[in-house]
Amino acid sequence: MVRFEYFKPAAVSEALDIMRRFDNDAAYIAGGTDVMVLLRQKKLSVRALISLRNIRELSSLDGRFIGAGVTHRELQKDEHVRKRFSALHDAVCNLGSTQIRNVATVGGNICNAAPSADTACPLLVLDAEGLVEGPGGQRQIAIDDLFLGPGKTALAKGEILRGFRMPEFGETTGSAYIKHTRRNAMDLPILGIAVRVTVNKSDLPCRDLFCGAATASEILAAAGGDGLKCEDVRIAMGVVAPRPIRAKKAEAMLSGKAVTADAVAAAAEMSASESSPRDSVRGEAWYRREMVKVLVQRAFVKSIDRIVRPDGEVYPDRLW
Amino acid sequence: MKQEISFILNGEETKAEVEPHWTLLHLLREVIGLKGTKEGCGYGECGACTVIIDGKAVNSCIFPAVEAEGRRVTTIEGLLSKDGSLHPLQKAFIERGAVQCGFCSPGMIMSACALLAENAQPTEEEIKEGIEGNLCRCTGYVQIIEAIKAASGR
Amino acid sequence: MELTAVGKRIPKKDAPAKVTGSAVYIQDLVLPGMLYGKILYSRYPHARIKSIDTSRAEKLPGVRAVLTGATIPPFKFGVYKDNPPLKKDKVCSIRDEVAAVAATDPETAEEALDLITVKYEELPGLFDPIEAMKEGAPLIHEDHVGGKEKKPTNVLNMPWRLITGDVEAAKKEAAFVVQGSYATQWVTHCCLGTSGCIAELDTSNNLTMYSNTQIPYLAQRDFIDALGAFGMKGRRARIVQSVIGGGFGSKLDTYAYEYIAILLAMAVRRPVKIVFTREEEFLATSPRQCTITRISHGCGKDGRLLFREMEMILDNGAYTSWGATTPSVMMLPISSLYKVPNVKYTAKCVYTNNTYSQAMRGYGNPQATFAIESSIEELAEAAGFDPYEFRLINANEPGELTPQKFMITTCGMKECMSEVKKRLGWGGKRREKAGRGFGMASLVHVGGGARVYKSDGCGTIIKVDDYGKVDVFTGSSDIGEGSETIIAQIVAEVLSVPTDDVNVINNDTDVCPWDVGVHASRTTFVAGNSALGAAMKIKEQILEAAGQALSEDPSGLELSRGLIWARHDKEKNIAFGKVLRNIHYMSGGKMLMAEYFYDPPNENFDREFKGNLSVTYAYGAHGVEVEVDKETGRVKIINYVAAHDVGKAINPMLLEGQISGGGVMGLGYALSEKMDFRNGRLMNANYLDYKLLTAKDIPPMQAVIVETDEKDGPFGAKGIGEPGLVPTAPAIANAIYDAVGVRIKDLPITPEKVLAALKAKEKEGGPA
């Protein structure tokens, strides 16, 4: 029988104290949408649950810092996140369900470290820096160093993720996250792709092409001539490796290069070769690898679209 | 060891002794005796257990009962007015054929209620998003969406 | 005459209780002294049980009884009587029940299960029916023999076979012939309310089952048989139905857990409740029958169908329930969807170590129609016809007697097809965009009862009280679709009272008359006609009594809105309520009560599976416009039209609910739902990985009601419960073919299958 004590500390220091008292035989619980499920499945057995839900210092949300305790719903409604961290906005709009988003936190999503965690790839491409606190004090850890494997993070036992320091991105940076699912709500991704691009200019005469109904490569081919150059790029992939990963070779291929259909297609191919998808109950390896090729290109086009048409959003005629 | 919590349930000050491992759903159904909220899956995957906590729709089957402390919780039983008249959503669900077996209805109505409280005139897309976490096997959602539209006055 | 109740969009009578949370489902029911039962399932899909040690479980405080196959009387249930409620020597599937516990609360019962130690000797599993059919395959049931030589075999003794005309001769004559193989998957009902029951024995061992069954009277018979086997012969069994949290056929048979509840109640002498968790619901309820089909179609140069040949293999799983009988319904579209003079159909059911199937909405029709309506388009293409025109050439018509001896009375097939074409804009704006396509499919289903048992009857008793309020006791049950409201509307129409004044009682076998059950979309037709008959009798009694009171000939009286008057002189009148009170407040008083048993004039199949199974047949057509994302294989539904010939819409609002609900269930069947079994184990026993459609997944849908006014139906109505999802899958498969030139022949049509097919096509050099 699952029996434990339940604590509701009001501060991070208090939470750390309780964890130390139980000699780390306790689990943190925030929104509970993962922990409560693990408890019910009898996959988690601890002597205490330490709730982070009521710790206000974990819930701060401003342009440079996202508290771990911020719910997906709060992120969804935040204007700065929508404009500057669009990939993260995409992720939280389609994560779980309305009920889940109302309580589930971004910190919980990351610390649960499922390979399919929707906020992971966006935070990876947005160069988030985790701020962690433990008995030994605070430390920073780059998000790329945070994920170790399925369900495993670089957090030491008992450490609490306080949140993420976010860079400042300007008008020439755009990002997108594409979650490939079987149904339009309450679904885990078959795979997920996030892209962030910084380009040399944000006004393009061919801007309307980017919201057209053609394929990604057709759009890029049509827009190719306008002297658009990729200054910096990040590509992250989820559910195609034991942890969310960046396609660093593909990034290197594109960085500093002109944005053309061929260049992006080559980067997409390279990303696919950097992935190691498996067959699982939720999807087949061959399909996942094919989708990396397709979705990297689409996410790229969407990122550019957000730069050149920052206020345009809806693509009624397009399937993606 | 049980903890005593105090919260507002359907507008009334309520005290309860809860075990740390209880879900809010268990507290409502098995201890307090409000059976209107249903368990459809126990994993937060179907929405049949949806209640409103501090204005937000929440799956009560994965919400720890102890966390209800100090919060405002509304269940389907809380929608009836004191004089017994139906909430506009309840009326609309009845009138538009949005209820077949009815097992999803309490949770569905609570999600719709939370939606309309925040967004009084939702578009069809916004309605679908509001109830995306509520599964229905009988209606195909069509008449449910119509009912929510009607209740919103559109 | 203007109808006042029938044809109106009247809200369901049970809706107010449901929207306020006051309806009592089995989950909500608590009886004094009640204990909670839990079941331990097998760890392997195929194994011998070497030993079971329940001693630790028995010692757990709160546990009141522990049962195993060895401690219960020998008993097997099911249509083939091959299923013991607790398995003794052997387990044949992962859902086999091995032990059961009754305890003071569900958590304790759950904990007790963990304390039961079962030692198994694992056996090789058979998960492919084709493998299981082979000579020398391991036997699932060692004592099962079959065939003419009565040899041990996994093939059931249910040699389904339908032959009309001469298929071999027709093959020679045909100008165009196509062949194909199709497969459909296991999908499950996913009722939001899980299965459950409470078994209660009184001091004389009479049983009351609080249950969700769709077949109260057949279940009653099953439980009486069980009581006899358990040493309580001659006892009564009463079924009291709580509000059901979804049916769709899932409660059309009895389950092991119900017998287990009875056995536990016997052991503890207290009511015992068993309610399934969601995982149990996926694992231990019986899904839709899966099929492997080979089909061949042939036609002449003029496009007229000449023959249809179909062979099916059905994975029967470990035990036998209604899944094995689905061929009897599959025969309906096979022999009679479109005019096809020569038909040959055979089906084999094979034991395996998989789950076993029973009834699910459509009962085989969706599976057969998927193959038929996909194959027919292949034939149309081979013969050079447009798919719509091809169907029109072969369409069924009113007054037709099909080769399986179905007498088609009304038939709205052409009207339904025409509605689909018109509303989709078929033929007009075809393929305005690459990747878009149109597809359609038709359906035929029983619409006027179905004599699958010896009886297809339903009884109704009506009584009227002193205030003009009517009580209707019907044998039929309401499984959420609103039959209670339909019956009230019919009675209200005849007696000219408000529907609110008609109370329908339908949930207690001690009180209600007999009905064979909620299946075959029969309730509106059969229970409706039964209620209509009883209402007419009551009306006669009322007019007779009024005639006496007014000294008028009853045939000269009108009854309307609470008043009865003489047609020739409106001043000679009497209020409804007064007539009723007068009837018993006098010497030699009478009661106002009538009963009527309606058993439709349809037929059982003869030995050749021929006969007019139903009084009338329901027709329909679905059409869909899709857009296929050629880079990912995902299919988006742009527009969906579902047209149904319903005879008469007694309640258009409820009818639309059936069409929408059926349509969305059909979309899931076509595109995303699948029970993922691997080596006999279910990998997706939850709502996350079993892909039901959410509100964000539904396409724009039009439900079109076509009324053909069936004279034998109550106010002209036919059934609608099942047709809603029969043609969905082939309509979508056809649209995908129209859009991108690939035909997916096994369900569900996932993005992976579409993409793989597109890539294969590209390799072969076809245009993308």
Coordinates of N, CA and C in Angstrom, one line a residue, chain A residues 159-284:
Chain A
E159 N 18.0 17.8 -5.1 CA 18.0 19.2 -5.6 C 16.7 19.6 -6.3
I160 N 16.5 20.9 -6.2 CA 15.3 21.5 -6.8 C 15.6 22.4 -7.9
L161 N 14.9 22.3 -9.0 CA 15.1 23.2 -10.2 C 14.3 24.4 -9.8
R162 N 15.0 25.6 -9.8 CA 14.3 26.8 -9.5 C 13.7 27.4 -10.7
G163 N 14.3 27.2 -11.9 CA 13.8 27.8 -13.1 C 14.8 27.9 -14.2
F164 N 14.5 28.7 -15.2 CA 15.4 28.8 -16.4 C 15.7 30.3 -16.6
R165 N 17.0 30.6 -16.8 CA 17.3 31.9 -17.3 C 17.3 31.8 -18.8
M166 N 16.6 32.8 -19.3 CA 16.4 32.8 -20.8 C 17.2 33.9 -21.4
P167 N 17.8 33.7 -22.6 CA 18.5 34.8 -23.3 C 17.5 35.8 -23.8
E168 N 18.0 36.9 -24.3 CA 17.2 37.9 -24.9 C 17.3 37.7 -26.4
F169 N 16.2 37.6 -27.1 CA 16.2 37.4 -28.5 C 15.5 38.6 -29.2
G170 N 16.1 39.0 -30.3 CA 15.5 40.2 -31.0 C 14.6 39.9 -32.1
E171 N 14.4 40.9 -33.0 CA 13.4 40.8 -34.0 C 13.9 39.9 -35.1
T172 N 15.2 39.5 -35.2 CA 15.6 38.7 -36.3 C 15.7 37.2 -35.8
T173 N 15.1 36.9 -34.7 CA 15.1 35.5 -34.2 C 13.7 35.0 -34.2
G174 N 13.5 33.8 -34.6 CA 12.2 33.1 -34.6 C 12.4 31.7 -34.2
S175 N 11.4 31.1 -33.7 CA 11.5 29.7 -33.3 C 10.1 29.0 -33.5
A176 N 10.2 27.7 -33.5 CA 8.9 26.9 -33.6 C 9.1 25.5 -33.1
Y177 N 8.1 24.9 -32.6 CA 8.1 23.5 -32.2 C 6.9 22.8 -32.9
I178 N 7.3 21.7 -33.5 CA 6.2 20.9 -34.2 C 6.1 19.6 -33.4
K179 N 4.9 19.3 -32.9 CA 4.6 18.1 -32.2 C 3.8 17.2 -33.1
H180 N 4.4 16.1 -33.5 CA 3.8 15.2 -34.5 C 3.0 14.2 -33.7
T181 N 1.6 14.2 -33.8 CA 0.8 13.4 -33.0 C -0.2 12.7 -33.9
R182 N -1.0 11.8 -33.3 CA -2.0 11.0 -34.0 C -3.4 11.7 -33.8
R183 N -3.5 12.4 -32.7 CA -4.8 13.2 -32.5 C -4.4 14.6 -32.0
N184 N -5.4 15.5 -32.0 CA -5.1 16.9 -31.8 C -5.1 17.4 -30.4
A185 N -5.3 16.5 -29.5 CA -5.3 16.9 -28.0 C -4.9 15.6 -27.2
M186 N -4.5 15.8 -26.0 CA -4.2 14.7 -25.1 C -3.3 13.7 -25.7
D187 N -2.2 14.1 -26.3 CA -1.4 13.1 -27.0 C 0.1 13.3 -26.7
L188 N 0.8 12.3 -26.7 CA 2.3 12.4 -26.6 C 2.8 12.4 -28.0
P189 N 3.9 13.1 -28.3 CA 4.4 13.1 -29.7 C 4.9 11.8 -30.1
I190 N 4.7 11.5 -31.4 CA 5.4 10.4 -32.1 C 6.9 10.9 -32.2
L191 N 7.0 12.1 -32.5 CA 8.3 12.8 -32.3 C 8.1 14.3 -32.3
G192 N 9.0 15.1 -31.8 CA 8.9 16.5 -31.7 C 10.2 17.2 -32.2
I193 N 10.0 18.3 -33.0 CA 11.1 19.0 -33.5 C 11.0 20.5 -33.2
A194 N 12.1 21.0 -32.6 CA 12.1 22.5 -32.4 C 13.3 23.1 -33.1
V195 N 13.0 24.3 -33.6 CA 14.1 25.0 -34.4 C 14.1 26.4 -33.9
R196 N 15.3 27.0 -33.8 CA 15.4 28.5 -33.6 C 16.4 29.0 -34.6
V197 N 16.0 30.0 -35.3 CA 16.8 30.6 -36.3 C 17.0 32.1 -36.0
T198 N 18.3 32.5 -36.2 CA 18.5 34.0 -36.2 C 19.0 34.3 -37.6
V199 N 18.4 35.3 -38.3 CA 18.8 35.6 -39.6 C 19.3 37.0 -39.7
N200 N 19.8 37.4 -40.9 CA 20.4 38.7 -41.1 C 19.4 39.8 -41.3
K201 N 18.2 39.5 -41.7 CA 17.3 40.6 -41.9 C 15.8 40.1 -41.7
S202 N 15.0 41.0 -41.2 CA 13.6 40.6 -40.9 C 12.6 41.1 -41.9
D203 N 13.0 42.0 -42.8 CA 12.0 42.4 -43.8 C 12.3 41.7 -45.1
L204 N 11.4 41.0 -45.6 CA 11.6 40.3 -46.8 C 10.4 40.6 -47.8
P205 N 10.7 40.9 -49.0 CA 9.6 41.2 -49.9 C 8.7 39.9 -50.1
C206 N 9.3 38.7 -50.0 CA 8.6 37.5 -50.3 C 7.9 37.0 -49.0
R207 N 7.7 37.8 -48.0 CA 7.2 37.3 -46.7 C 6.0 36.4 -46.8
D208 N 5.1 36.8 -47.7 CA 3.8 36.1 -47.8 C 4.0 34.6 -48.2
L209 N 5.1 34.3 -48.9 CA 5.3 32.9 -49.3 C 5.4 32.0 -48.1
F210 N 5.8 32.5 -46.9 CA 6.1 31.7 -45.8 C 4.8 31.2 -45.1
C211 N 3.7 31.8 -45.5 CA 2.5 31.2 -44.9 C 1.7 30.5 -46.0
G212 N 2.3 30.2 -47.1 CA 1.6 29.6 -48.2 C 1.3 28.1 -47.9
A213 N 0.5 27.5 -48.9 CA 0.1 26.2 -48.7 C 1.0 25.1 -49.3
A214 N 2.1 25.6 -49.8 CA 3.0 24.6 -50.5 C 3.9 23.8 -49.4
T215 N 4.7 22.9 -49.9 CA 5.6 22.2 -49.0 C 6.7 23.2 -48.5
A216 N 7.4 22.8 -47.4 CA 8.4 23.6 -46.9 C 9.5 23.9 -47.9
S217 N 9.9 22.8 -48.6 CA 11.0 23.0 -49.6 C 10.6 23.9 -50.8
E218 N 9.3 23.8 -51.1 CA 8.8 24.6 -52.2 C 8.8 26.1 -51.8
I219 N 8.4 26.4 -50.5 CA 8.4 27.7 -50.0 C 9.9 28.3 -50.0
L220 N 10.8 27.5 -49.5 CA 12.2 27.9 -49.4 C 12.8 28.2 -50.8
A221 N 12.4 27.3 -51.7 CA 12.9 27.5 -53.1 C 12.4 28.8 -53.7
A222 N 11.1 29.0 -53.5 CA 10.5 30.3 -54.0 C 11.1 31.5 -53.3
A223 N 11.5 31.4 -52.1 CA 12.0 32.6 -51.3 C 13.5 32.7 -51.4
G224 N 14.1 31.6 -52.0 CA 15.6 31.5 -52.0 C 16.4 32.7 -52.4
G225 N 15.9 33.5 -53.4 CA 16.8 34.5 -54.0 C 17.1 35.7 -53.1
D226 N 16.3 35.9 -52.0 CA 16.3 37.2 -51.4 C 17.4 37.6 -50.5
G227 N 18.5 36.8 -50.5 CA 19.6 37.1 -49.7 C 19.5 36.9 -48.2
L228 N 18.6 35.9 -47.9 CA 18.4 35.6 -46.5 C 19.5 34.7 -46.0
K229 N 20.2 35.1 -44.9 CA 21.3 34.3 -44.4 C 21.0 33.9 -43.0
C230 N 21.3 32.6 -42.7 CA 21.1 32.1 -41.4 C 22.4 32.4 -40.5
E231 N 22.2 33.2 -39.5 CA 23.4 33.6 -38.7 C 23.6 32.6 -37.5
D232 N 22.5 32.1 -37.0 CA 22.7 31.1 -35.9 C 21.4 30.2 -36.0
V233 N 21.6 29.0 -35.7 CA 20.5 28.0 -35.7 C 20.6 27.0 -34.6
R234 N 19.5 26.6 -34.1 CA 19.5 25.4 -33.2 C 18.4 24.5 -33.7
I235 N 18.7 23.2 -33.6 CA 17.7 22.2 -34.0 C 17.7 21.1 -32.9
A236 N 16.5 20.9 -32.3 CA 16.4 19.9 -31.3 C 15.3 18.9 -31.6
M237 N 15.5 17.6 -31.2 CA 14.6 16.5 -31.6 C 14.2 15.7 -30.4
G238 N 13.0 15.4 -30.3 CA 12.5 14.6 -29.2 C 11.9 13.3 -29.6
V239 N 12.1 12.3 -28.8 CA 11.5 10.9 -29.0 C 12.3 10.2 -30.1
V240 N 13.4 10.7 -30.5 CA 14.2 10.0 -31.5 C 15.6 9.6 -30.9
A241 N 15.7 9.7 -29.6 CA 16.9 9.3 -28.9 C 16.5 9.1 -27.4
P242 N 17.4 8.5 -26.6 CA 17.0 8.3 -25.2 C 16.8 9.6 -24.4
R243 N 17.2 10.7 -24.9 CA 16.9 12.0 -24.3 C 16.7 13.0 -25.5
P244 N 16.1 14.2 -25.1 CA 15.9 15.2 -26.2 C 17.3 15.7 -26.6
I245 N 17.6 15.7 -27.9 CA 19.0 16.1 -28.3 C 19.0 17.2 -29.3
R246 N 20.1 17.8 -29.4 CA 20.3 18.8 -30.5 C 21.0 18.1 -31.7
A247 N 20.7 18.5 -32.9 CA 21.3 18.0 -34.1 C 22.5 19.0 -34.4
K248 N 23.6 18.8 -33.7 CA 24.7 19.8 -33.7 C 25.4 19.8 -35.1
K249 N 25.5 18.7 -35.7 CA 26.2 18.7 -37.0 C 25.3 19.4 -38.0
A250 N 24.0 19.2 -38.0 CA 23.1 19.9 -38.9 C 23.1 21.4 -38.6
E251 N 23.2 21.8 -37.3 CA 23.3 23.2 -37.0 C 24.5 23.8 -37.6
A252 N 25.7 23.1 -37.5 CA 26.9 23.6 -38.0 C 26.8 23.8 -39.5
M253 N 26.1 22.9 -40.2 CA 26.0 23.0 -41.6 C 25.3 24.2 -42.1
L254 N 24.3 24.6 -41.3 CA 23.5 25.8 -41.7 C 24.0 27.1 -41.2
S255 N 24.7 27.1 -40.1 CA 25.1 28.3 -39.4 C 26.0 29.1 -40.4
G256 N 25.6 30.4 -40.6 CA 26.4 31.3 -41.4 C 26.1 31.1 -42.9
K257 N 25.2 30.2 -43.3 CA 25.0 30.0 -44.7 C 23.7 30.7 -45.2
A258 N 23.6 30.8 -46.5 CA 22.4 31.3 -47.1 C 21.3 30.3 -46.9
V259 N 20.1 30.9 -46.7 CA 18.9 30.1 -46.5 C 18.4 29.7 -47.9
T260 N 18.6 28.4 -48.3 CA 18.1 27.9 -49.5 C 17.4 26.6 -49.3
A261 N 16.6 26.2 -50.2 CA 15.8 24.9 -50.0 C 16.8 23.8 -49.9
D262 N 17.9 23.8 -50.7 CA 18.9 22.7 -50.6 C 19.6 22.7 -49.3
A263 N 20.0 23.8 -48.8 CA 20.7 23.9 -47.5 C 19.9 23.4 -46.4
V264 N 18.6 23.8 -46.3 CA 17.8 23.3 -45.3 C 17.5 21.9 -45.4
A265 N 17.2 21.4 -46.6 CA 17.0 20.0 -46.8 C 18.2 19.1 -46.4
A266 N 19.4 19.6 -46.7 CA 20.6 18.9 -46.3 C 20.7 18.9 -44.8
A267 N 20.4 20.0 -44.1 CA 20.4 20.0 -42.7 C 19.4 19.0 -42.1
A268 N 18.2 19.0 -42.7 CA 17.2 18.0 -42.3 C 17.7 16.6 -42.4
E269 N 18.3 16.3 -43.5 CA 18.8 14.9 -43.7 C 19.9 14.6 -42.6
M270 N 20.7 15.6 -42.4 CA 21.8 15.4 -41.4 C 21.2 15.2 -40.0
S271 N 20.1 16.0 -39.7 CA 19.5 15.8 -38.4 C 18.9 14.4 -38.3
A272 N 18.4 13.9 -39.3 CA 17.8 12.5 -39.3 C 19.0 11.5 -39.0
S273 N 20.1 11.8 -39.6 CA 21.2 10.8 -39.4 C 21.8 11.0 -38.0
E274 N 21.5 12.1 -37.3 CA 22.0 12.3 -35.9 C 21.0 11.7 -34.9
S275 N 19.8 11.3 -35.4 CA 18.8 10.7 -34.5 C 19.0 9.2 -34.4
S276 N 18.5 8.6 -33.4 CA 18.6 7.2 -33.3 C 17.2 6.7 -32.8
P277 N 16.2 6.8 -33.6 CA 14.8 6.5 -33.1 C 14.7 4.9 -33.0
R278 N 13.8 4.6 -32.1 CA 13.5 3.1 -31.9 C 12.1 2.8 -32.4
D279 N 11.8 1.5 -32.5 CA 10.5 1.1 -32.6 C 9.9 1.1 -31.2
S280 N 8.7 1.7 -31.0 CA 8.1 1.6 -29.7 C 6.6 1.4 -29.9
V281 N 5.9 1.3 -28.8 CA 4.4 1.2 -28.9 C 3.9 2.4 -29.6
R282 N 4.6 3.5 -29.4 CA 4.0 4.8 -29.9 C 4.4 5.2 -31.3
G283 N 5.3 4.4 -31.9 CA 5.7 4.8 -33.2 C 6.9 3.9 -33.7
E284 N 7.0 3.9 -35.0 CA 8.1 3.1 -35.6 C 9.3 3.9 -36.0

